[in-house]
Amino acid sequence: MDTGTCTDPNVMVILGQPCGMPRPRFGGGKGFKGTYYPKKYRMWRKGAYTQLAPWGHLFYDRPVIATVVAVFKAPKNKPKDPVHRAVWSRTQEYYYPCIPDLDNVVKAALDAIVHVGILADDRLVAHLIAEKRAAAEDVVQPQLRIRLRYLDD
């Protein structure tokens, strides 16, 4: 699944910088006792639910193959981190070796599609293909693409 314009109606797109699912925080201040997620993640999740609404007519209730492509905004200047510096490009797409970790981005994506009701349960993901890329400058905006298809199709 490329990160350019997609016409496949089964590819769900969440525009904006992808967000990884953080660990829950434990509160105890100002009378609140319980767990919560950081505000950045809660805001991303709220936007994801809204953007996934047009795909609400899809419903997967058997084992699926999930493809998740996270496209991040590439830094404008050459990074100081030696791993990122080695692959960095201003003009071409490249694999993004930075945080958030890809497994956390996938968890956030799957939780969003389960919450919206597109996937019955994330346990139904039998095969997972995931990719983390940095967008070429001014070519593709940051986004998260999710494609589901039945395992037996």
PDB file of N, CA and C in Angstrom, residues 18-83:
ATOM      1  N   PRO A  18       0.593  10.765  12.917  1.00  0.00           N
ATOM      2  CA  PRO A  18       0.187   9.579  13.672  1.00  0.00           C
ATOM      3  C   PRO A  18       0.654   9.654  15.122  1.00  0.00           C
ATOM      4  N   CYS A  19      -0.079   8.992  15.977  1.00  0.00           N
ATOM      5  CA  CYS A  19       0.227   9.027  17.409  1.00  0.00           C
ATOM      6  C   CYS A  19       0.279   7.596  17.919  1.00  0.00           C
ATOM      7  N   GLY A  20       1.275   7.308  18.725  1.00  0.00           N
ATOM      8  CA  GLY A  20       1.366   5.994  19.335  1.00  0.00           C
ATOM      9  C   GLY A  20       0.568   5.950  20.622  1.00  0.00           C
ATOM     10  N   MET A  21       0.094   4.770  20.973  1.00  0.00           N
ATOM     11  CA  MET A  21      -0.653   4.645  22.221  1.00  0.00           C
ATOM     12  C   MET A  21       0.333   4.646  23.384  1.00  0.00           C
ATOM     13  N   PRO A  22       0.207   5.626  24.273  1.00  0.00           N
ATOM     14  CA  PRO A  22       1.119   5.672  25.423  1.00  0.00           C
ATOM     15  C   PRO A  22       0.642   4.740  26.536  1.00  0.00           C
ATOM     16  N   ARG A  23       1.458   4.585  27.538  1.00  0.00           N
ATOM     17  CA  ARG A  23       1.039   3.836  28.720  1.00  0.00           C
ATOM     18  C   ARG A  23       0.041   4.696  29.487  1.00  0.00           C
ATOM     19  N   PRO A  24      -0.947   4.060  30.098  1.00  0.00           N
ATOM     20  CA  PRO A  24      -1.890   4.865  30.886  1.00  0.00           C
ATOM     21  C   PRO A  24      -1.193   5.482  32.093  1.00  0.00           C
ATOM     22  N   ARG A  25      -1.645   6.652  32.459  1.00  0.00           N
ATOM     23  CA  ARG A  25      -1.121   7.350  33.640  1.00  0.00           C
ATOM     24  C   ARG A  25      -2.054   7.058  34.815  1.00  0.00           C
ATOM     25  N   PHE A  26      -1.524   7.176  36.002  1.00  0.00           N
ATOM     26  CA  PHE A  26      -2.318   6.945  37.202  1.00  0.00           C
ATOM     27  C   PHE A  26      -2.433   8.258  37.948  1.00  0.00           C
ATOM     28  N   GLY A  27      -3.651   8.727  38.108  1.00  0.00           N
ATOM     29  CA  GLY A  27      -3.878  10.029  38.725  1.00  0.00           C
ATOM     30  C   GLY A  27      -4.261   9.911  40.175  1.00  0.00           C
ATOM     31  N   GLY A  28      -4.046  10.981  40.867  1.00  0.00           N
ATOM     32  CA  GLY A  28      -4.414  11.043  42.271  1.00  0.00           C
ATOM     33  C   GLY A  28      -4.494  12.488  42.736  1.00  0.00           C
ATOM     34  N   GLY A  29      -4.315  13.420  41.812  1.00  0.00           N
ATOM     35  CA  GLY A  29      -4.343  14.836  42.173  1.00  0.00           C
ATOM     36  C   GLY A  29      -5.719  15.441  42.000  1.00  0.00           C
ATOM     37  N   LYS A  30      -6.022  16.432  42.786  1.00  0.00           N
ATOM     38  CA  LYS A  30      -7.275  17.202  42.708  1.00  0.00           C
ATOM     39  C   LYS A  30      -8.508  16.307  42.806  1.00  0.00           C
ATOM     40  N   GLY A  31      -8.453  15.301  43.655  1.00  0.00           N
ATOM     41  CA  GLY A  31      -9.607  14.450  43.879  1.00  0.00           C
ATOM     42  C   GLY A  31      -9.827  13.364  42.839  1.00  0.00           C
ATOM     43  N   PHE A  32      -9.021  13.338  41.757  1.00  0.00           N
ATOM     44  CA  PHE A  32      -9.191  12.318  40.720  1.00  0.00           C
ATOM     45  C   PHE A  32      -8.324  11.120  41.054  1.00  0.00           C
ATOM     46  N   LYS A  33      -8.941   9.980  41.108  1.00  0.00           N
ATOM     47  CA  LYS A  33      -8.193   8.744  41.313  1.00  0.00           C
ATOM     48  C   LYS A  33      -8.590   7.785  40.204  1.00  0.00           C
ATOM     49  N   GLY A  34      -7.620   7.305  39.465  1.00  0.00           N
ATOM     50  CA  GLY A  34      -7.894   6.392  38.373  1.00  0.00           C
ATOM     51  C   GLY A  34      -6.820   6.506  37.310  1.00  0.00           C
ATOM     52  N   THR A  35      -7.095   5.895  36.162  1.00  0.00           N
ATOM     53  CA  THR A  35      -6.135   5.938  35.065  1.00  0.00           C
ATOM     54  C   THR A  35      -6.647   6.858  33.966  1.00  0.00           C
ATOM     55  N   TYR A  36      -5.707   7.399  33.218  1.00  0.00           N
ATOM     56  CA  TYR A  36      -6.053   8.272  32.100  1.00  0.00           C
ATOM     57  C   TYR A  36      -4.892   8.262  31.122  1.00  0.00           C
ATOM     58  N   TYR A  37      -5.167   8.743  29.894  1.00  0.00           N
ATOM     59  CA  TYR A  37      -4.125   8.880  28.877  1.00  0.00           C
ATOM     60  C   TYR A  37      -3.751  10.349  28.740  1.00  0.00           C
ATOM     61  N   PRO A  38      -2.519  10.638  28.302  1.00  0.00           N
ATOM     62  CA  PRO A  38      -2.103  12.027  28.123  1.00  0.00           C
ATOM     63  C   PRO A  38      -3.013  12.757  27.124  1.00  0.00           C
ATOM     64  N   LYS A  39      -3.113  14.063  27.281  1.00  0.00           N
ATOM     65  CA  LYS A  39      -4.010  14.879  26.467  1.00  0.00           C
ATOM     66  C   LYS A  39      -3.705  14.752  24.974  1.00  0.00           C
ATOM     67  N   LYS A  40      -2.442  14.707  24.590  1.00  0.00           N
ATOM     68  CA  LYS A  40      -2.073  14.599  23.167  1.00  0.00           C
ATOM     69  C   LYS A  40      -2.714  13.365  22.535  1.00  0.00           C
ATOM     70  N   TYR A  41      -2.653  12.242  23.237  1.00  0.00           N
ATOM     71  CA  TYR A  41      -3.244  11.012  22.712  1.00  0.00           C
ATOM     72  C   TYR A  41      -4.766  11.099  22.699  1.00  0.00           C
ATOM     73  N   ARG A  42      -5.353  11.649  23.756  1.00  0.00           N
ATOM     74  CA  ARG A  42      -6.816  11.774  23.792  1.00  0.00           C
ATOM     75  C   ARG A  42      -7.316  12.637  22.646  1.00  0.00           C
ATOM     76  N   MET A  43      -6.602  13.702  22.311  1.00  0.00           N
ATOM     77  CA  MET A  43      -7.000  14.577  21.200  1.00  0.00           C
ATOM     78  C   MET A  43      -6.855  13.841  19.864  1.00  0.00           C
ATOM     79  N   TRP A  44      -5.766  13.100  19.683  1.00  0.00           N
ATOM     80  CA  TRP A  44      -5.578  12.335  18.452  1.00  0.00           C
ATOM     81  C   TRP A  44      -6.696  11.310  18.303  1.00  0.00           C
ATOM     82  N   ARG A  45      -6.993  10.618  19.392  1.00  0.00           N
ATOM     83  CA  ARG A  45      -8.020   9.570  19.369  1.00  0.00           C
ATOM     84  C   ARG A  45      -9.391  10.152  19.000  1.00  0.00           C
ATOM     85  N   LYS A  46      -9.728  11.286  19.554  1.00  0.00           N
ATOM     86  CA  LYS A  46     -11.004  11.943  19.245  1.00  0.00           C
ATOM     87  C   LYS A  46     -11.086  12.294  17.755  1.00  0.00           C
ATOM     88  N   GLY A  47      -9.994  12.836  17.196  1.00  0.00           N
ATOM     89  CA  GLY A  47      -9.948  13.153  15.776  1.00  0.00           C
ATOM     90  C   GLY A  47     -10.020  11.902  14.910  1.00  0.00           C
ATOM     91  N   ALA A  48      -9.380  10.823  15.364  1.00  0.00           N
ATOM     92  CA  ALA A  48      -9.398   9.564  14.615  1.00  0.00           C
ATOM     93  C   ALA A  48     -10.820   9.011  14.547  1.00  0.00           C
ATOM     94  N   TYR A  49     -11.536   9.045  15.656  1.00  0.00           N
ATOM     95  CA  TYR A  49     -12.916   8.549  15.664  1.00  0.00           C
ATOM     96  C   TYR A  49     -13.758   9.321  14.651  1.00  0.00           C
ATOM     97  N   THR A  50     -13.598  10.624  14.612  1.00  0.00           N
ATOM     98  CA  THR A  50     -14.366  11.459  13.683  1.00  0.00           C
ATOM     99  C   THR A  50     -14.013  11.137  12.239  1.00  0.00           C
ATOM    100  N   GLN A  51     -12.709  11.007  11.955  1.00  0.00           N
ATOM    101  CA  GLN A  51     -12.276  10.744  10.580  1.00  0.00           C
ATOM    102  C   GLN A  51     -12.614   9.332  10.105  1.00  0.00           C
ATOM    103  N   LEU A  52     -12.768   8.402  11.030  1.00  0.00           N
ATOM    104  CA  LEU A  52     -13.100   7.023  10.656  1.00  0.00           C
ATOM    105  C   LEU A  52     -14.600   6.819  10.456  1.00  0.00           C
ATOM    106  N   ALA A  53     -15.413   7.769  10.836  1.00  0.00           N
ATOM    107  CA  ALA A  53     -16.874   7.637  10.741  1.00  0.00           C
ATOM    108  C   ALA A  53     -17.367   7.258   9.335  1.00  0.00           C
ATOM    109  N   PRO A  54     -16.808   7.821   8.248  1.00  0.00           N
ATOM    110  CA  PRO A  54     -17.297   7.430   6.914  1.00  0.00           C
ATOM    111  C   PRO A  54     -17.129   5.943   6.588  1.00  0.00           C
ATOM    112  N   TRP A  55     -16.269   5.251   7.290  1.00  0.00           N
ATOM    113  CA  TRP A  55     -16.065   3.820   7.056  1.00  0.00           C
ATOM    114  C   TRP A  55     -16.880   2.988   8.042  1.00  0.00           C
ATOM    115  N   GLY A  56     -17.765   3.620   8.773  1.00  0.00           N
ATOM    116  CA  GLY A  56     -18.566   2.925   9.778  1.00  0.00           C
ATOM    117  C   GLY A  56     -19.461   1.842   9.208  1.00  0.00           C
ATOM    118  N   HIS A  57     -19.745   1.886   7.905  1.00  0.00           N
ATOM    119  CA  HIS A  57     -20.580   0.850   7.280  1.00  0.00           C
ATOM    120  C   HIS A  57     -19.820  -0.466   7.107  1.00  0.00           C
ATOM    121  N   LEU A  58     -18.495  -0.417   7.193  1.00  0.00           N
ATOM    122  CA  LEU A  58     -17.697  -1.644   7.097  1.00  0.00           C
ATOM    123  C   LEU A  58     -17.755  -2.364   8.441  1.00  0.00           C
ATOM    124  N   PHE A  59     -17.802  -3.662   8.412  1.00  0.00           N
ATOM    125  CA  PHE A  59     -17.758  -4.424   9.659  1.00  0.00           C
ATOM    126  C   PHE A  59     -17.057  -5.745   9.386  1.00  0.00           C
ATOM    127  N   TYR A  60     -15.992  -5.972  10.108  1.00  0.00           N
ATOM    128  CA  TYR A  60     -15.200  -7.194   9.968  1.00  0.00           C
ATOM    129  C   TYR A  60     -15.384  -8.029  11.236  1.00  0.00           C
ATOM    130  N   ASP A  61     -15.863  -9.261  11.057  1.00  0.00           N
ATOM    131  CA  ASP A  61     -16.140 -10.110  12.214  1.00  0.00           C
ATOM    132  C   ASP A  61     -15.478 -11.488  12.111  1.00  0.00           C
ATOM    133  N   ARG A  62     -14.565 -11.633  11.139  1.00  0.00           N
ATOM    134  CA  ARG A  62     -13.785 -12.858  10.974  1.00  0.00           C
ATOM    135  C   ARG A  62     -12.306 -12.466  10.945  1.00  0.00           C
ATOM    136  N   PRO A  63     -11.387 -13.436  11.043  1.00  0.00           N
ATOM    137  CA  PRO A  63      -9.962 -13.105  11.019  1.00  0.00           C
ATOM    138  C   PRO A  63      -9.573 -12.269   9.788  1.00  0.00           C
ATOM    139  N   VAL A  64      -8.737 -11.257  10.016  1.00  0.00           N
ATOM    140  CA  VAL A  64      -8.362 -10.316   8.963  1.00  0.00           C
ATOM    141  C   VAL A  64      -6.848 -10.182   8.836  1.00  0.00           C
ATOM    142  N   ILE A  65      -6.456  -9.643   7.691  1.00  0.00           N
ATOM    143  CA  ILE A  65      -5.088  -9.173   7.470  1.00  0.00           C
ATOM    144  C   ILE A  65      -5.167  -7.662   7.581  1.00  0.00           C
ATOM    145  N   ALA A  66      -4.392  -7.091   8.448  1.00  0.00           N
ATOM    146  CA  ALA A  66      -4.388  -5.639   8.633  1.00  0.00           C
ATOM    147  C   ALA A  66      -3.074  -5.074   8.104  1.00  0.00           C
ATOM    148  N   THR A  67      -3.180  -4.032   7.304  1.00  0.00           N
ATOM    149  CA  THR A  67      -2.006  -3.306   6.829  1.00  0.00           C
ATOM    150  C   THR A  67      -2.095  -1.897   7.388  1.00  0.00           C
ATOM    151  N   VAL A  68      -1.070  -1.482   8.111  1.00  0.00           N
ATOM    152  CA  VAL A  68      -1.046  -0.157   8.723  1.00  0.00           C
ATOM    153  C   VAL A  68       0.200   0.566   8.223  1.00  0.00           C
ATOM    154  N   VAL A  69      -0.005   1.730   7.611  1.00  0.00           N
ATOM    155  CA  VAL A  69       1.113   2.556   7.154  1.00  0.00           C
ATOM    156  C   VAL A  69       1.015   3.896   7.869  1.00  0.00           C
ATOM    157  N   ALA A  70       2.015   4.208   8.660  1.00  0.00           N
ATOM    158  CA  ALA A  70       2.075   5.481   9.374  1.00  0.00           C
ATOM    159  C   ALA A  70       3.058   6.386   8.636  1.00  0.00           C
ATOM    160  N   VAL A  71       2.578   7.529   8.179  1.00  0.00           N
ATOM    161  CA  VAL A  71       3.428   8.483   7.458  1.00  0.00           C
ATOM    162  C   VAL A  71       3.607   9.711   8.358  1.00  0.00           C
ATOM    163  N   PHE A  72       4.836   9.950   8.770  1.00  0.00           N
ATOM    164  CA  PHE A  72       5.154  11.061   9.653  1.00  0.00           C
ATOM    165  C   PHE A  72       5.730  12.228   8.866  1.00  0.00           C
ATOM    166  N   LYS A  73       5.652  13.388   9.440  1.00  0.00           N
ATOM    167  CA  LYS A  73       6.273  14.569   8.838  1.00  0.00           C
ATOM    168  C   LYS A  73       7.784  14.464   9.060  1.00  0.00           C
ATOM    169  N   ALA A  74       8.529  14.586   7.979  1.00  0.00           N
ATOM    170  CA  ALA A  74       9.992  14.515   8.087  1.00  0.00           C
ATOM    171  C   ALA A  74      10.521  15.833   8.647  1.00  0.00           C
ATOM    172  N   PRO A  75      11.576  15.792   9.467  1.00  0.00           N
ATOM    173  CA  PRO A  75      12.149  17.040   9.961  1.00  0.00           C
ATOM    174  C   PRO A  75      12.768  17.839   8.821  1.00  0.00           C
ATOM    175  N   LYS A  76      12.678  19.149   8.913  1.00  0.00           N
ATOM    176  CA  LYS A  76      13.222  20.013   7.855  1.00  0.00           C
ATOM    177  C   LYS A  76      14.749  20.021   7.849  1.00  0.00           C
ATOM    178  N   ASN A  77      15.330  19.956   9.035  1.00  0.00           N
ATOM    179  CA  ASN A  77      16.795  19.974   9.138  1.00  0.00           C
ATOM    180  C   ASN A  77      17.324  18.573   9.409  1.00  0.00           C
ATOM    181  N   LYS A  78      18.550  18.350   9.035  1.00  0.00           N
ATOM    182  CA  LYS A  78      19.174  17.041   9.231  1.00  0.00           C
ATOM    183  C   LYS A  78      19.225  16.718  10.726  1.00  0.00           C
ATOM    184  N   PRO A  79      18.683  15.560  11.125  1.00  0.00           N
ATOM    185  CA  PRO A  79      18.650  15.187  12.540  1.00  0.00           C
ATOM    186  C   PRO A  79      20.039  14.939  13.117  1.00  0.00           C
ATOM    187  N   LYS A  80      20.155  15.110  14.433  1.00  0.00           N
ATOM    188  CA  LYS A  80      21.423  14.851  15.120  1.00  0.00           C
ATOM    189  C   LYS A  80      21.593  13.374  15.449  1.00  0.00           C
ATOM    190  N   ASP A  81      20.472  12.665  15.628  1.00  0.00           N
ATOM    191  CA  ASP A  81      20.511  11.240  15.927  1.00  0.00           C
ATOM    192  C   ASP A  81      21.187  10.509  14.765  1.00  0.00           C
ATOM    193  N   PRO A  82      22.270   9.749  15.011  1.00  0.00           N
ATOM    194  CA  PRO A  82      23.012   9.120  13.917  1.00  0.00           C
ATOM    195  C   PRO A  82      22.194   8.115  13.096  1.00  0.00           C
ATOM    196  N   VAL A  83      21.275   7.403  13.714  1.00  0.00           N
ATOM    197  CA  VAL A  83      20.462   6.431  12.974  1.00  0.00           C
ATOM    198  C   VAL A  83      19.525   7.168  12.014  1.00  0.00           C
TER     199      VAL A  83
END
